[in-house]
Structure formats: C-alpha cells, structure tokens
Tab-separated table of C-alpha atoms in Angstrom:
chain	number	residue	atom	x	y	z
A	1	MET	CA	275.578	126.905	-75.251
A	2	HIS	CA	275.468	123.915	-77.898
A	3	ASP	CA	275.273	123.612	-81.651
A	4	ALA	CA	272.751	121.324	-83.616
A	5	THR	CA	272.016	120.599	-87.203
A	6	ALA	CA	268.609	121.375	-88.538
A	7	GLY	CA	266.771	121.189	-91.788
A	8	GLN	CA	268.900	120.934	-94.913
A	9	GLY	CA	271.976	120.707	-92.982
A	10	VAL	CA	271.808	124.178	-91.586
A	11	LYS	CA	273.925	124.503	-88.409
A	12	VAL	CA	272.073	126.463	-85.427
A	13	ARG	CA	273.233	127.122	-81.953
A	14	TRP	CA	271.431	127.097	-78.727
A	15	GLN	CA	272.103	129.391	-75.627
A	16	ALA	CA	270.239	129.536	-72.249
A	17	SER	CA	269.408	132.588	-70.186
A	18	THR	CA	267.346	133.817	-67.377
A	19	LEU	CA	265.142	136.871	-67.235
A	20	GLU	CA	264.137	138.620	-64.027
A	21	ILE	CA	260.447	139.498	-63.796
A	22	ALA	CA	259.955	142.765	-61.820
A	23	GLY	CA	257.630	142.694	-58.801
A	24	THR	CA	257.567	138.732	-58.349
A	25	ALA	CA	259.222	136.307	-55.855
A	26	ALA	CA	258.752	133.393	-58.101
A	27	GLY	CA	262.327	133.700	-59.491
A	28	PRO	CA	263.838	134.471	-62.958
A	29	LEU	CA	262.204	132.930	-66.008
A	30	ALA	CA	264.306	130.148	-67.751
A	31	LEU	CA	264.934	131.145	-71.585
A	32	ARG	CA	266.339	129.244	-74.327
A	33	GLN	CA	267.402	130.711	-77.659
A	34	CYS	CA	268.015	129.044	-81.000
A	35	LEU	CA	269.950	131.151	-83.596
A	36	PRO	CA	271.267	130.297	-87.213
A	37	VAL	CA	275.097	130.082	-87.255
A	38	ASP	CA	275.959	130.882	-90.927
A	39	ILE	CA	272.960	132.803	-92.079
A	40	ARG	CA	271.484	136.196	-91.259
A	41	VAL	CA	268.871	136.771	-88.737
A	42	ARG	CA	265.799	138.071	-90.593
A	43	GLY	CA	263.220	137.923	-87.799
A	44	GLN	CA	262.717	137.110	-84.263
A	45	VAL	CA	260.215	134.376	-83.113
A	46	VAL	CA	258.873	133.470	-79.553
A	47	VAL	CA	257.192	130.062	-79.081
A	48	ALA	CA	255.019	130.135	-75.981
A	49	ALA	CA	253.899	126.851	-74.690
A	50	ALA	CA	250.566	125.248	-73.879
A	51	ILE	CA	249.608	124.879	-70.284
A	52	GLY	CA	251.837	122.191	-68.630
A	53	VAL	CA	253.978	121.803	-71.535
A	54	PRO	CA	257.847	122.488	-70.897
A	55	GLN	CA	259.608	124.552	-73.581
A	56	ARG	CA	261.833	121.756	-74.726
A	57	PHE	CA	259.015	120.189	-76.328
A	58	TYR	CA	259.325	122.946	-78.883
A	59	THR	CA	262.934	122.024	-79.765
A	60	ALA	CA	262.681	120.383	-83.104
A	61	PHE	CA	260.345	123.080	-84.374
A	62	SER	CA	262.559	125.948	-83.099
A	63	GLN	CA	265.497	124.320	-84.707
A	64	TRP	CA	263.771	124.299	-88.058
A	65	LEU	CA	262.698	127.929	-87.907
A	66	ALA	CA	266.104	128.894	-86.943
A	67	ALA	CA	267.655	127.224	-89.947
A	68	HIS	CA	265.240	129.471	-92.121
A	69	GLY	CA	266.689	132.587	-90.731
A	70	TYR	CA	264.792	133.277	-87.464
A	71	ALA	CA	266.150	133.741	-83.848
A	72	VAL	CA	263.734	131.549	-81.846
A	73	THR	CA	262.966	132.128	-78.175
A	74	THR	CA	261.537	129.719	-75.961
A	75	PHE	CA	260.593	130.047	-72.235
A	76	ASP	CA	259.061	128.393	-69.212
A	77	TYR	CA	256.303	130.225	-67.329
A	78	GLN	CA	256.800	131.259	-63.740
A	79	GLY	CA	256.342	128.058	-61.277
A	80	HIS	CA	256.713	125.761	-64.244
A	81	ALA	CA	259.419	123.380	-65.451
A	82	GLU	CA	262.785	125.061	-65.452
A	83	SER	CA	261.346	128.419	-64.206
A	84	LEU	CA	260.051	126.635	-61.010
A	85	HIS	CA	262.345	127.594	-58.111
A	86	GLY	CA	261.588	125.585	-54.820
A	87	PRO	CA	258.639	123.285	-54.205
A	88	LEU	CA	255.747	123.355	-56.598
A	89	ARG	CA	253.360	123.946	-53.696
A	90	GLN	CA	255.056	127.183	-52.651
A	91	ALA	CA	254.833	128.681	-56.294
A	92	LYS	CA	252.426	131.573	-55.719
A	93	VAL	CA	251.431	132.325	-59.353
A	94	ASN	CA	248.315	132.460	-61.653
A	95	LEU	CA	247.486	132.849	-65.218
A	96	MET	CA	247.870	136.619	-64.943
A	97	ASP	CA	251.355	136.167	-63.881
A	98	TRP	CA	252.066	134.076	-66.950
A	99	ALA	CA	250.336	136.835	-69.008
A	100	ALA	CA	252.871	139.229	-67.468
A	101	ASP	CA	255.656	136.486	-68.241
A	102	CYS	CA	254.642	137.126	-71.992
A	103	ALA	CA	254.962	140.700	-71.903
A	104	ALA	CA	258.351	140.675	-70.016
A	105	VAL	CA	259.807	138.177	-72.579
A	106	ALA	CA	258.510	140.299	-75.691
A	107	THR	CA	259.767	143.560	-74.268
A	108	HIS	CA	263.211	142.001	-73.520
A	109	LEU	CA	263.658	140.830	-76.880
A	110	ARG	CA	262.289	144.037	-78.566
A	111	ILE	CA	264.954	146.074	-76.445
A	112	GLN	CA	267.742	143.666	-77.437
A	113	SER	CA	266.922	143.997	-81.252
A	114	PRO	CA	264.731	146.863	-81.959
A	115	SER	CA	265.004	146.788	-85.810
A	116	VAL	CA	264.235	143.236	-86.054
A	117	PRO	CA	260.814	141.979	-86.576
A	118	LEU	CA	259.336	140.058	-83.745
A	119	TYR	CA	256.678	137.461	-84.053
A	120	TRP	CA	254.788	135.456	-81.350
A	121	ILE	CA	253.632	131.737	-81.883
A	122	GLY	CA	251.302	130.712	-79.057
A	123	HIS	CA	250.372	127.052	-78.523
A	124	SER	CA	246.932	126.814	-76.917
A	125	VAL	CA	247.115	129.011	-73.700
A	126	GLY	CA	250.337	130.512	-75.241
A	127	ALA	CA	248.066	132.327	-77.795
A	128	GLN	CA	245.583	133.467	-74.850
A	129	LEU	CA	247.958	135.082	-72.687
A	130	PRO	CA	249.502	137.734	-74.973
A	131	GLY	CA	246.211	139.563	-75.463
A	132	MET	CA	245.662	140.008	-71.523
A	133	ASN	CA	248.498	142.651	-71.402
A	134	ALA	CA	248.063	146.398	-71.401
A	135	PRO	CA	249.816	147.826	-73.194
A	136	PRO	CA	249.708	145.365	-76.019
A	137	LEU	CA	252.929	143.351	-76.559
A	138	PRO	CA	255.566	144.875	-78.772
A	139	ILE	CA	255.076	142.127	-81.621
A	140	ASP	CA	254.739	142.224	-85.160
A	141	GLY	CA	252.217	139.377	-85.547
A	142	LEU	CA	250.503	136.515	-83.700
A	143	LEU	CA	250.393	132.885	-84.951
A	144	CYS	CA	247.840	130.880	-82.797
A	145	ILE	CA	248.223	127.265	-82.921
A	146	ALA	CA	245.531	124.741	-81.571
A	147	SER	CA	244.331	127.704	-79.337
A	148	GLY	CA	240.842	128.927	-78.435
A	149	SER	CA	238.622	129.601	-75.451
A	150	GLY	CA	238.757	127.185	-72.862
A	151	TYR	CA	234.910	127.447	-71.875
A	152	TRP	CA	233.924	123.650	-71.262
A	153	ARG	CA	230.839	123.914	-73.733
A	154	ASP	CA	233.156	125.065	-76.444
A	155	ASN	CA	235.647	122.138	-75.995
A	156	ALA	CA	235.957	119.445	-78.764
A	157	PRO	CA	233.688	116.330	-78.011
A	158	PRO	CA	236.307	114.107	-76.570
A	159	THR	CA	237.324	116.808	-73.995
A	160	ARG	CA	233.767	117.949	-73.378
A	161	ARG	CA	232.588	114.467	-72.525
A	162	LYS	CA	234.831	114.351	-69.581
A	163	VAL	CA	235.855	117.836	-68.625
A	164	LEU	CA	233.190	118.270	-65.973
A	165	LEU	CA	234.525	115.358	-63.946
A	166	TRP	CA	237.937	116.997	-64.325
A	167	TRP	CA	236.795	120.540	-63.055
A	168	TRP	CA	234.333	119.216	-60.367
A	169	GLY	CA	236.103	116.319	-59.249
A	170	ILE	CA	239.728	115.364	-60.166
A	171	ALA	CA	241.499	118.803	-60.284
A	172	PRO	CA	239.918	120.231	-57.228
A	173	LEU	CA	240.465	117.088	-55.086
A	174	ILE	CA	244.240	116.791	-56.107
A	175	THR	CA	244.973	120.348	-55.868
A	176	SER	CA	243.394	120.692	-52.286
A	177	VAL	CA	244.965	117.719	-51.110
A	178	CYS	CA	248.425	118.411	-52.541
A	179	GLY	CA	248.390	122.309	-52.620
A	180	CYS	CA	249.474	122.126	-56.289
A	181	MET	CA	248.693	120.037	-59.414
A	182	PRO	CA	251.338	117.299	-59.588
A	183	GLY	CA	250.014	116.263	-62.675
A	184	LYS	CA	252.912	114.570	-64.140
A	185	LYS	CA	252.792	111.760	-61.476
A	186	TRP	CA	249.164	111.223	-62.546
A	187	GLY	CA	249.530	111.688	-66.199
A	188	LEU	CA	247.496	114.737	-66.051
A	189	VAL	CA	248.095	118.290	-67.603
A	190	GLY	CA	251.630	118.589	-66.034
A	191	ASP	CA	253.103	119.937	-62.877
A	192	LEU	CA	251.214	123.348	-62.102
A	193	PRO	CA	250.982	125.757	-59.362
A	194	ALA	CA	247.508	125.915	-57.439
A	195	GLY	CA	246.868	129.250	-58.518
A	196	VAL	CA	247.064	128.467	-61.962
A	197	ILE	CA	244.558	125.480	-61.509
A	198	TRP	CA	241.992	127.542	-59.364
A	199	GLN	CA	242.039	130.546	-62.068
A	200	TRP	CA	241.923	128.283	-64.996
A	201	ARG	CA	238.900	126.532	-63.530
A	202	LYS	CA	237.097	129.628	-62.922
A	203	TRP	CA	237.671	130.649	-66.619
A	204	CYS	CA	236.708	127.375	-67.957
A	205	MET	CA	233.342	127.431	-66.207
A	206	HIS	CA	232.334	130.922	-67.784
A	207	PRO	CA	231.043	131.439	-71.175
A	208	ASN	CA	233.255	134.265	-71.850
A	209	TYR	CA	236.349	132.540	-70.319
A	210	GLY	CA	238.815	134.925	-68.829
A	211	ILE	CA	237.052	138.012	-69.771
A	212	GLY	CA	233.932	136.845	-68.169
A	213	VAL	CA	235.743	136.399	-64.981
A	214	GLU	CA	238.357	139.211	-64.950
A	215	GLY	CA	235.974	141.778	-66.595
A	216	GLU	CA	236.302	144.908	-68.592
A	217	PRO	CA	240.014	145.322	-68.114
A	218	LEU	CA	240.791	142.071	-69.912
A	219	ARG	CA	238.182	142.931	-72.695
A	220	LYS	CA	240.014	146.251	-73.233
A	221	ALA	CA	243.289	144.628	-73.328
A	222	TYR	CA	242.383	142.287	-76.009
A	223	ALA	CA	240.771	145.202	-78.020
A	224	ALA	CA	243.956	147.222	-77.774
A	225	ALA	CA	246.044	144.810	-79.798
A	226	ARG	CA	246.669	145.872	-83.432
A	227	TYR	CA	249.147	143.189	-84.726
A	228	PRO	CA	248.046	140.755	-87.539
A	229	LEU	CA	246.795	137.463	-86.161
A	230	HIS	CA	246.465	134.211	-87.961
A	231	ALA	CA	244.977	131.106	-86.289
A	232	PHE	CA	245.513	127.386	-87.203
A	233	SER	CA	242.492	125.319	-86.175
A	234	MET	CA	243.252	121.470	-86.200
A	235	GLU	CA	240.524	119.283	-87.619
A	236	ASP	CA	241.054	116.648	-85.084
A	237	ASP	CA	241.927	118.689	-82.120
A	238	GLU	CA	240.778	116.787	-79.235
A	239	MET	CA	240.530	119.973	-76.868
A	240	MET	CA	239.818	123.029	-79.087
A	241	SER	CA	236.841	123.178	-81.483
A	242	TRP	CA	236.341	125.576	-84.456
A	243	ARG	CA	234.169	127.401	-82.106
A	244	SER	CA	236.478	127.902	-79.369
A	245	THR	CA	239.014	129.057	-81.865
A	246	ALA	CA	236.696	131.616	-83.383
A	247	SER	CA	235.827	132.791	-79.873
A	248	LEU	CA	239.656	133.520	-79.167
A	249	VAL	CA	240.111	135.279	-82.474
A	250	SER	CA	236.827	137.408	-81.746
A	251	TRP	CA	238.523	138.739	-78.614
A	252	TYR	CA	241.443	140.312	-80.843
A	253	ARG	CA	238.814	142.328	-82.503
A	254	ASN	CA	240.912	144.968	-83.844
A	255	CYS	CA	243.662	142.849	-85.058
A	256	PRO	CA	243.782	141.948	-88.917
A	257	GLN	CA	242.783	138.299	-88.482
A	258	SER	CA	242.116	135.060	-90.268
A	259	ILE	CA	241.631	131.346	-89.336
A	260	GLU	CA	243.059	128.406	-91.409
A	261	ARG	CA	241.654	124.710	-90.899
A	262	LEU	CA	244.556	122.092	-90.915
A	263	ARG	CA	243.328	118.681	-91.927
A	264	MET	CA	244.407	115.260	-91.013
A	265	LEU	CA	244.753	113.912	-94.392
A	266	ASP	CA	247.579	116.366	-95.136
A	267	THR	CA	249.784	114.899	-92.708
A	268	PRO	CA	251.951	111.722	-92.727
A	269	GLN	CA	250.092	109.965	-89.730
A	270	ARG	CA	246.661	111.329	-90.664
A	271	ARG	CA	246.602	112.692	-87.207
A	272	ILE	CA	247.212	116.320	-85.696
A	273	GLY	CA	245.471	116.726	-82.441
A	274	HIS	CA	246.160	119.208	-79.846
A	275	PHE	CA	250.021	118.572	-79.864
A	276	GLY	CA	250.882	117.229	-83.048
A	277	PHE	CA	251.771	120.342	-84.908
A	278	PHE	CA	255.150	120.697	-83.162
A	279	ARG	CA	255.887	117.017	-83.488
A	280	ALA	CA	259.183	116.403	-85.949
A	281	GLU	CA	257.263	114.488	-88.380
A	282	MET	CA	255.189	117.504	-89.342
A	283	GLU	CA	258.326	119.202	-90.837
A	284	ARG	CA	257.259	118.700	-94.274
A	285	SER	CA	253.487	118.930	-94.137
A	286	LEU	CA	252.507	121.639	-91.568
A	287	TRP	CA	255.759	123.464	-90.418
A	288	PRO	CA	255.923	125.366	-93.917
A	289	ARG	CA	252.322	126.590	-93.403
A	290	ALA	CA	253.654	128.464	-90.069
A	291	LEU	CA	256.815	129.801	-92.232
A	292	SER	CA	254.488	130.990	-95.000
A	293	VAL	CA	252.612	133.069	-92.509
A	294	LEU	CA	255.841	134.577	-90.997
A	295	GLU	CA	257.232	135.198	-94.433
A	296	ARG	CA	253.946	137.142	-95.507
A	297	TRP	CA	254.388	139.292	-92.259
A	298	LEU	CA	258.056	139.715	-93.030
A	299	ASP	CA	257.449	141.061	-96.287
A	300	GLY	CA	255.067	143.596	-95.093
A	301	THR	CA	257.006	144.932	-92.126
A	302	THR	CA	257.437	148.288	-93.715
A	303	GLN	CA	253.781	148.953	-92.928
A	304	MET	CA	254.261	148.453	-89.279
A	305	THR	CA	255.187	150.983	-86.565
A	306	PRO	CA	258.248	150.631	-84.681
A	307	LYS	CA	256.553	148.966	-81.635
A	308	GLY	CA	254.878	146.257	-83.593
A	309	GLN	CA	251.524	148.002	-83.894
A	310	PRO	CA	249.839	148.614	-87.379
A	311	PRO	CA	248.925	152.179	-88.182
A	312	ALA	CA	245.727	153.626	-86.764
A	313	GLY	CA	242.813	152.779	-88.812
A	314	HIS	CA	244.090	149.601	-90.167
A	315	GLY	CA	241.057	147.359	-91.100
A	316	THR	CA	240.192	143.970	-89.575
A	317	THR	CA	239.652	141.210	-92.115
A	318	PHE	CA	238.275	137.893	-91.017
A	319	SER	CA	238.250	134.649	-93.102
A	320	LYS	CA	234.895	133.107	-93.955
A	321	ILE	CA	234.080	130.025	-91.933
A	322	GLU	CA	233.679	127.188	-94.487
A	323	ARG	CA	230.644	125.100	-93.983
A	324	SER	CA	232.632	121.753	-94.283
A	325	ALA	CA	235.155	122.967	-91.571
A	326	LEU	CA	232.445	123.950	-89.174
A	327	ALA	CA	230.665	120.598	-89.641
A	328	ALA	CA	234.129	118.776	-89.128
A	329	SER	CA	234.514	120.671	-85.634
A	330	LYS	CA	231.474	118.719	-84.580
A	331	GLN	CA	232.809	115.281	-85.146
A	332	PRO	CA	234.911	113.517	-82.478
A	333	GLY	CA	238.481	113.882	-82.432
A	334	GLN	CA	241.050	111.380	-81.496
A	335	GLY	CA	243.327	111.148	-78.676
A	336	GLU	CA	242.916	111.594	-74.723
A	337	LEU	CA	242.157	114.567	-72.566
A	338	PHE	CA	245.208	116.203	-71.036
A	339	SER	CA	247.796	114.034	-72.678
A	340	GLU	CA	250.952	114.531	-70.793
A	341	ILE	CA	253.958	115.991	-72.847
A	342	SER	CA	257.469	114.884	-71.546
C-alpha cells in the first residue's frame, strides 16, 4: 500500500491484492485499487486493459479518477504481466478466459460494495470482453475507449495495410516457434499466451469477429446486457475505425448506447491514437469527458436495478453518425501497428 497525490492535490492510496479465479490453474489475478483518502467514495470503476498492455499503464488516469471520488480497480488478465505465474509458454489461457476474468472482478467488487455504483471502462479488448459473459456483468455502465471489432477489413488504414502480414506471417511464425508470443522482445503487442494469439487470429479473420467464430452463445451474451454504454472513437486511431467501433456497439444491441468522436485538435499534442487517451497530458482535454459520462450515470443510478441492469423494457438509443466523422474514419491515422506499451 502506498499514497500518491493526484489532481488538485488530492491524496489517493494504492493497495494491491489478488483474486482467485474458480476452475483455472493459471493462478490468481493481480489487482490494484486506487482510493481517495480524504473524500467520500461515490462510485467504483474498473479500468480493463487493452491486449498486451499491463495494468500499470493506467496508473495516472486511475489516480485522477480517484481524486474525483471513485474507487478505481485495475487488473492483469490471466497469463499476462503481474498475473503470469510461471513461464509464458506454459500459460494455457485464451480470450474467453480473459472474459471470465472480467466477470470475476466485477462480481468481486459488487459483493464487496453492493450499494456503490460500479462502472466499467474498457480500453480496446477491455470493452469487447465484458459482453461475452452470460449472465451479464453486474455493472451500471460500460465506457468503451478506442475499442471496436477486430475484423481486419474494419481496421483503420495504417493497421489494415500491414495486418495480413501480421496474421499470416509474423504472429503464426513466432508463436509456433516460441510456444507463445514474446512480443515485448520484438516490440510487438506484448507478451501473450499462445491461446490468446491463436483465438484472436481466428476472430480477426471473421467479418463478425468473435461472434462469427464462437457462434450463437456469444451473440446471446452480448444481447443480454442492459447497462448503458458510451463509446469514444478516436479520430486518428491507427487500429480502430469508426466502422469497427459501430460494430462493437451493435453487438450490445439491447444497451442504451451512444458513440462520441474525439478529435485530434482538442488535445495538446494534436494526437490521440489508440493509446493516447490514457496518457497524463490528456488530463485537462480528454479525461473530463470520461468523468462527465460517469457523472451522468451516477446521477441516474436510482433508475437501475440492484445488480446494475436497467429495468425491463428500457429503450435503446444510438447517436447519429455524423457524415464528417464517418469521412474522417476513412483517412489514414498516425502511429505504428501494435505499438508497445511499457
């Protein structure tokens, strides 16, 4: 446990813990929680990582949210980063196991604090995985950041131009030879278990991504979710296009939903990309947008059921796709495919 100072001089406290996952031999999940020290906790937030990204990447953002009254939990998926126990090549996990990790974390936090609203912020795959669980996660809202379908034809142009080389050459070769993806060594994706790479490859080759490969159970799982959903699509995301984000949102078809386009000109560096939202320089420009979504949901929690699901018959809304935003999604982004996060 250690203290830190976040936005406006508010003191926050970090504490580490582990969470056992039933039915797995991969070992416990490594969790970190950031809590405000001198102000009341008004809500809980889980920040779920992108593929290959360790939870510590989200430290600055988590501290900032904690300074605004949220208890923020981050974690590493099974077989990755601090949740890797033993050699990487011996980690027998896949993306469905990671989806189960999400359910375990959400359930754990809901049991710990049943009366405190619980929100999920998913970065990239971190927003795909929650909907794969049946029954749905016991959360009160899902904020998707730089997320979408991984189908290769829906990738943004910088990724789409080179992704077939990745999936038909580099990834299969390295994974077959090494028995895993030691991506950190090569500056690619990160260190990932073989099961994650092979399943991810199958999904990215199918127009309907995971639903197309795993079938009706996954489609029904997404459709069962009823929590409100808001998605941030980055104008210059080098991986996720507007179309891929719209596809992801469509899977959660029974959730009240909207998509918001975040533009480069609104940021200090005139650059966001796939990873930039969570960097410290976005504290004044982009992070308040996430906070405003949480605040809107927090104000409306009296309409939610105890397990985070809206009442039956709650309507679905979908923001209109602006023509300018759609056109922007067809323009080349900036940055490199599979940029490594340390």
